[in-house]
Amino acid sequence: MSSETLHVERPYDTLEQYLDGDAWTVDRSDMVLVGAAGVAAGTSVKFEIALATGEAVVRGEGRVVEAVTATNGRPGGLRVRFRQLDAASKTTLKRALEAQKRARKPEAKSSPNAAPPEAKSSPNASAAPAEAESSPNASAAPVPLPVPAPVPGAGSPAVAKVAAPVEGGNEPSGVRHRAPGPVVAPTNRDELLARLRHRGSARRRSAAE
């Protein structure tokens, strides 16, 4: 049974350029011979693909499966199913399949150093909390004053409020206001109370006389 011979020349100077431009033509069991035409489906063919320099990059034998029309900006040709390929051609077509896989990978995987979405779009997202913590004048929670322990034997101490000077405050009258604070009663509280009662009784007797 006779076979047709197809010679296809592609406009590339190197094998790498051919793989970049025509890797899409290759499948595992067949490939498209770009620009080939005039051969009926089922015809056995010997084919050769060569570069613009004349170097052959693929040689083999196969059978025409169908005519492929030009679509999506890609040229048409003949699809040929492989029957026999030499070792160099197998290596070239394997590299073409690998190039297809790399081209199909998502861009996100091919750019490992790409910044995540919105990672750089809001640099001041945490600025307010940071300023609040670093501000030296930020208001702090009030600290409770310690309550003095009772003096043994003096009974329950009476706590009076005395004024503490208010820092930074000036009163027009000249009186310095003082903030209230706890004060412990003197240990001779009972003795002082007895003296006051005694003085009060003496004054009342003097007034009666």
mmCIF file of C-alpha atoms in Angstrom:
data_model
loop_
_atom_site.group_PDB
_atom_site.id
_atom_site.type_symbol
_atom_site.label_atom_id
_atom_site.label_comp_id
_atom_site.label_asym_id
_atom_site.label_seq_id
_atom_site.Cartn_x
_atom_site.Cartn_y
_atom_site.Cartn_z
ATOM 1 C CA MET A 1 0.000 0.000 0.000
ATOM 2 C CA SER A 2 1.523 3.312 -1.121
ATOM 3 C CA SER A 3 1.747 6.311 1.160
ATOM 4 C CA GLU A 4 1.955 10.030 0.710
ATOM 5 C CA THR A 5 4.973 12.079 1.824
ATOM 6 C CA LEU A 6 4.283 15.363 3.569
ATOM 7 C CA HIS A 7 6.978 17.952 4.162
ATOM 8 C CA VAL A 8 6.014 20.836 6.469
ATOM 9 C CA GLU A 9 8.257 23.848 6.992
ATOM 10 C CA ARG A 10 7.661 26.104 10.018
ATOM 11 C CA PRO A 11 8.956 29.700 10.340
ATOM 12 C CA TYR A 12 11.239 29.123 13.335
ATOM 13 C CA ASP A 13 15.014 29.270 13.618
ATOM 14 C CA THR A 14 15.434 27.068 16.731
ATOM 15 C CA LEU A 15 13.760 24.083 18.355
ATOM 16 C CA GLU A 16 12.844 26.216 21.386
ATOM 17 C CA GLN A 17 10.996 28.665 19.135
ATOM 18 C CA TYR A 18 9.166 25.776 17.495
ATOM 19 C CA LEU A 19 8.068 24.407 20.888
ATOM 20 C CA ASP A 20 6.887 27.857 22.012
ATOM 21 C CA GLY A 21 4.888 28.413 18.837
ATOM 22 C CA ASP A 22 3.602 24.952 17.860
ATOM 23 C CA ALA A 23 3.328 22.958 21.090
ATOM 24 C CA TRP A 24 -0.448 23.243 20.766
ATOM 25 C CA THR A 25 -0.371 20.970 17.652
ATOM 26 C CA VAL A 26 0.811 17.927 19.620
ATOM 27 C CA ASP A 27 -1.295 15.299 21.399
ATOM 28 C CA ARG A 28 -0.284 11.973 22.929
ATOM 29 C CA SER A 29 -1.238 9.885 19.915
ATOM 30 C CA ASP A 30 -1.489 12.417 17.080
ATOM 31 C CA MET A 31 -0.583 15.921 15.941
ATOM 32 C CA VAL A 32 -1.638 18.569 13.462
ATOM 33 C CA LEU A 33 0.646 19.080 10.442
ATOM 34 C CA VAL A 34 0.167 22.828 10.048
ATOM 35 C CA GLY A 35 -0.484 23.922 6.451
ATOM 36 C CA ALA A 36 -0.745 20.385 5.047
ATOM 37 C CA ALA A 37 -3.746 19.701 2.826
ATOM 38 C CA GLY A 38 -5.067 17.655 -0.084
ATOM 39 C CA VAL A 39 -4.835 14.226 1.566
ATOM 40 C CA ALA A 40 -7.970 12.220 2.348
ATOM 41 C CA ALA A 41 -8.708 10.794 5.783
ATOM 42 C CA GLY A 42 -7.403 7.246 6.211
ATOM 43 C CA THR A 43 -4.397 7.785 3.938
ATOM 44 C CA SER A 44 -1.040 6.539 5.239
ATOM 45 C CA VAL A 45 1.650 9.219 5.187
ATOM 46 C CA LYS A 46 5.298 9.770 5.918
ATOM 47 C CA PHE A 47 5.814 13.247 7.331
ATOM 48 C CA GLU A 48 8.612 15.596 8.248
ATOM 49 C CA ILE A 49 8.507 18.941 10.069
ATOM 50 C CA ALA A 50 11.475 21.228 9.482
ATOM 51 C CA LEU A 51 12.564 24.665 10.692
ATOM 52 C CA ALA A 52 13.285 27.681 8.496
ATOM 53 C CA THR A 53 16.944 26.640 8.630
ATOM 54 C CA GLY A 54 16.123 23.267 7.037
ATOM 55 C CA GLU A 55 16.702 21.294 10.264
ATOM 56 C CA ALA A 56 14.134 18.501 10.724
ATOM 57 C CA VAL A 57 12.621 18.443 14.228
ATOM 58 C CA VAL A 58 9.964 15.715 13.795
ATOM 59 C CA ARG A 59 9.949 12.658 11.481
ATOM 60 C CA GLY A 60 7.487 9.803 11.462
ATOM 61 C CA GLU A 61 4.778 7.752 9.829
ATOM 62 C CA GLY A 62 1.078 7.786 10.449
ATOM 63 C CA ARG A 63 -2.449 7.928 9.131
ATOM 64 C CA VAL A 64 -4.505 11.003 8.292
ATOM 65 C CA VAL A 65 -7.454 11.294 10.666
ATOM 66 C CA GLU A 66 -9.109 14.510 9.504
ATOM 67 C CA ALA A 67 -8.640 17.940 8.042
ATOM 68 C CA VAL A 68 -8.453 20.686 10.680
ATOM 69 C CA THR A 69 -9.812 24.147 9.885
ATOM 70 C CA ALA A 70 -8.236 27.350 11.174
ATOM 71 C CA THR A 71 -9.873 28.497 14.437
ATOM 72 C CA ASN A 72 -9.107 30.956 17.261
ATOM 73 C CA GLY A 73 -6.221 32.479 15.362
ATOM 74 C CA ARG A 74 -4.557 29.099 14.810
ATOM 75 C CA PRO A 75 -3.872 27.793 11.285
ATOM 76 C CA GLY A 76 -5.448 24.647 9.891
ATOM 77 C CA GLY A 77 -3.833 21.479 8.568
ATOM 78 C CA LEU A 78 -4.077 17.693 8.706
ATOM 79 C CA ARG A 79 -4.372 15.675 11.895
ATOM 80 C CA VAL A 80 -2.166 12.571 11.686
ATOM 81 C CA ARG A 81 -2.243 9.640 14.096
ATOM 82 C CA PHE A 82 1.201 8.273 14.890
ATOM 83 C CA ARG A 83 2.379 4.839 13.771
ATOM 84 C CA GLN A 84 6.119 5.239 14.062
ATOM 85 C CA LEU A 85 8.490 7.969 15.349
ATOM 86 C CA ASP A 86 12.251 8.044 15.682
ATOM 87 C CA ALA A 87 13.853 8.626 19.089
ATOM 88 C CA ALA A 88 14.627 12.314 18.517
ATOM 89 C CA SER A 89 11.044 12.980 17.405
ATOM 90 C CA LYS A 90 9.640 11.282 20.514
ATOM 91 C CA THR A 91 11.809 13.511 22.704
ATOM 92 C CA THR A 92 10.680 16.653 20.851
ATOM 93 C CA LEU A 93 6.983 15.763 21.111
ATOM 94 C CA LYS A 94 7.379 14.923 24.797
ATOM 95 C CA ARG A 95 8.825 18.398 25.378
ATOM 96 C CA ALA A 96 5.874 19.868 23.494
ATOM 97 C CA LEU A 97 3.425 18.111 25.844
ATOM 98 C CA GLU A 98 5.343 19.428 28.864
ATOM 99 C CA ALA A 99 5.173 22.951 27.421
ATOM 100 C CA GLN A 100 1.382 22.580 27.138
ATOM 101 C CA LYS A 101 1.152 21.624 30.835
ATOM 102 C CA ARG A 102 3.163 24.676 31.880
ATOM 103 C CA ALA A 103 0.929 26.908 29.778
ATOM 104 C CA ARG A 104 -2.211 25.513 31.436
ATOM 105 C CA LYS A 105 -1.027 26.195 35.001
ATOM 106 C CA PRO A 106 -2.871 29.057 36.741
ATOM 107 C CA GLU A 107 -0.983 32.330 36.951
ATOM 108 C CA ALA A 108 -1.271 32.265 40.761
ATOM 109 C CA LYS A 109 0.933 29.147 40.895
ATOM 110 C CA SER A 110 3.481 30.563 38.468
ATOM 111 C CA SER A 111 3.920 33.654 40.663
ATOM 112 C CA PRO A 112 4.858 32.374 44.168
ATOM 113 C CA ASN A 113 5.915 35.862 45.269
ATOM 114 C CA ALA A 114 2.646 37.541 44.335
ATOM 115 C CA ALA A 115 1.143 39.527 47.204
ATOM 116 C CA PRO A 116 -2.170 38.207 48.587
ATOM 117 C CA PRO A 117 -5.283 40.233 47.774
ATOM 118 C CA GLU A 118 -5.767 43.362 49.868
ATOM 119 C CA ALA A 119 -2.611 42.618 51.836
ATOM 120 C CA LYS A 120 -1.136 45.940 50.732
ATOM 121 C CA SER A 121 -4.359 47.856 50.045
ATOM 122 C CA SER A 122 -5.060 48.910 53.640
ATOM 123 C CA PRO A 123 -1.757 49.898 55.324
ATOM 124 C CA ASN A 124 -3.558 51.970 57.981
ATOM 125 C CA ALA A 125 -6.028 49.263 58.987
ATOM 126 C CA SER A 126 -4.523 48.951 62.495
ATOM 127 C CA ALA A 127 -3.176 52.492 62.812
ATOM 128 C CA ALA A 128 -5.793 53.706 65.298
ATOM 129 C CA PRO A 129 -5.257 50.928 67.884
ATOM 130 C CA ALA A 130 -1.493 51.265 67.591
ATOM 131 C CA GLU A 131 -1.620 55.024 68.220
ATOM 132 C CA ALA A 132 -3.917 54.556 71.191
ATOM 133 C CA GLU A 133 -1.489 52.163 72.835
ATOM 134 C CA SER A 134 1.594 54.235 72.106
ATOM 135 C CA SER A 135 0.157 57.598 73.174
ATOM 136 C CA PRO A 136 1.698 58.748 76.500
ATOM 137 C CA ASN A 137 -1.417 60.808 77.316
ATOM 138 C CA ALA A 138 -3.892 57.984 76.834
ATOM 139 C CA SER A 139 -6.359 57.787 79.721
ATOM 140 C CA ALA A 140 -5.763 54.877 82.079
ATOM 141 C CA ALA A 141 -8.223 53.120 84.364
ATOM 142 C CA PRO A 142 -8.371 54.644 87.896
ATOM 143 C CA VAL A 143 -6.202 52.858 90.421
ATOM 144 C CA PRO A 144 -8.016 52.155 93.724
ATOM 145 C CA LEU A 145 -6.349 53.649 96.804
ATOM 146 C CA PRO A 146 -5.299 51.211 99.530
ATOM 147 C CA VAL A 147 -7.478 51.105 102.629
ATOM 148 C CA PRO A 148 -5.399 51.260 105.874
ATOM 149 C CA ALA A 149 -5.661 48.308 108.205
ATOM 150 C CA PRO A 150 -7.440 48.966 111.543
ATOM 151 C CA VAL A 151 -5.245 49.643 114.591
ATOM 152 C CA PRO A 152 -5.582 46.880 117.190
ATOM 153 C CA GLY A 153 -7.504 47.964 120.298
ATOM 154 C CA ALA A 154 -8.700 51.233 118.839
ATOM 155 C CA GLY A 155 -12.050 49.984 117.621
ATOM 156 C CA SER A 156 -13.380 50.590 114.176
ATOM 157 C CA PRO A 157 -11.505 53.566 112.804
ATOM 158 C CA ALA A 158 -13.562 56.460 111.604
ATOM 159 C CA VAL A 159 -12.618 57.469 108.109
ATOM 160 C CA ALA A 160 -12.799 61.136 107.334
ATOM 161 C CA LYS A 161 -12.354 62.819 104.002
ATOM 162 C CA VAL A 162 -9.653 65.417 103.635
ATOM 163 C CA ALA A 163 -8.812 67.483 100.653
ATOM 164 C CA ALA A 164 -5.799 66.758 98.513
ATOM 165 C CA PRO A 165 -4.374 69.526 96.356
ATOM 166 C CA VAL A 166 -5.580 69.481 92.781
ATOM 167 C CA GLU A 167 -2.617 69.796 90.455
ATOM 168 C CA GLY A 168 -2.801 72.528 87.899
ATOM 169 C CA GLY A 169 -5.983 74.119 89.370
ATOM 170 C CA ASN A 170 -6.081 77.818 90.465
ATOM 171 C CA GLU A 171 -9.137 79.125 92.324
ATOM 172 C CA PRO A 172 -9.878 82.875 92.059
ATOM 173 C CA SER A 173 -10.581 83.058 95.799
ATOM 174 C CA GLY A 174 -7.125 81.738 96.634
ATOM 175 C CA VAL A 175 -8.536 78.611 98.222
ATOM 176 C CA ARG A 176 -6.838 75.467 96.988
ATOM 177 C CA HIS A 177 -9.331 72.672 96.528
ATOM 178 C CA ARG A 178 -8.238 69.257 97.581
ATOM 179 C CA ALA A 179 -9.545 65.943 96.342
ATOM 180 C CA PRO A 180 -11.147 63.713 98.999
ATOM 181 C CA GLY A 181 -9.041 60.864 100.336
ATOM 182 C CA PRO A 182 -9.237 58.365 103.207
ATOM 183 C CA VAL A 183 -7.672 59.275 106.599
ATOM 184 C CA VAL A 184 -7.286 56.935 109.580
ATOM 185 C CA ALA A 185 -8.708 58.120 112.938
ATOM 186 C CA PRO A 186 -6.139 58.727 115.714
ATOM 187 C CA THR A 187 -5.427 55.901 118.081
ATOM 188 C CA ASN A 188 -6.570 58.027 121.131
ATOM 189 C CA ARG A 189 -9.928 58.694 119.538
ATOM 190 C CA ASP A 190 -11.900 57.695 122.680
ATOM 191 C CA GLU A 191 -9.767 59.915 124.923
ATOM 192 C CA LEU A 192 -10.259 62.908 122.620
ATOM 193 C CA LEU A 193 -14.010 62.342 122.524
ATOM 194 C CA ALA A 194 -14.135 62.205 126.345
ATOM 195 C CA ARG A 195 -12.263 65.517 126.545
ATOM 196 C CA LEU A 196 -14.654 67.132 124.100
ATOM 197 C CA ARG A 197 -17.668 65.881 126.069
ATOM 198 C CA HIS A 198 -16.119 67.182 129.283
ATOM 199 C CA ARG A 199 -15.510 70.623 127.766
ATOM 200 C CA GLY A 200 -19.037 70.705 126.451
ATOM 201 C CA SER A 201 -20.480 69.937 129.913
ATOM 202 C CA ALA A 202 -18.284 72.619 131.529
ATOM 203 C CA ARG A 203 -19.476 75.232 129.051
ATOM 204 C CA ARG A 204 -23.106 74.359 129.653
ATOM 205 C CA ARG A 205 -22.658 74.685 133.442
ATOM 206 C CA SER A 206 -20.946 78.063 133.015
ATOM 207 C CA ALA A 207 -23.758 79.265 130.855
ATOM 208 C CA ALA A 208 -26.362 78.095 133.406
ATOM 209 C CA GLU A 209 -24.673 80.000 136.229
#
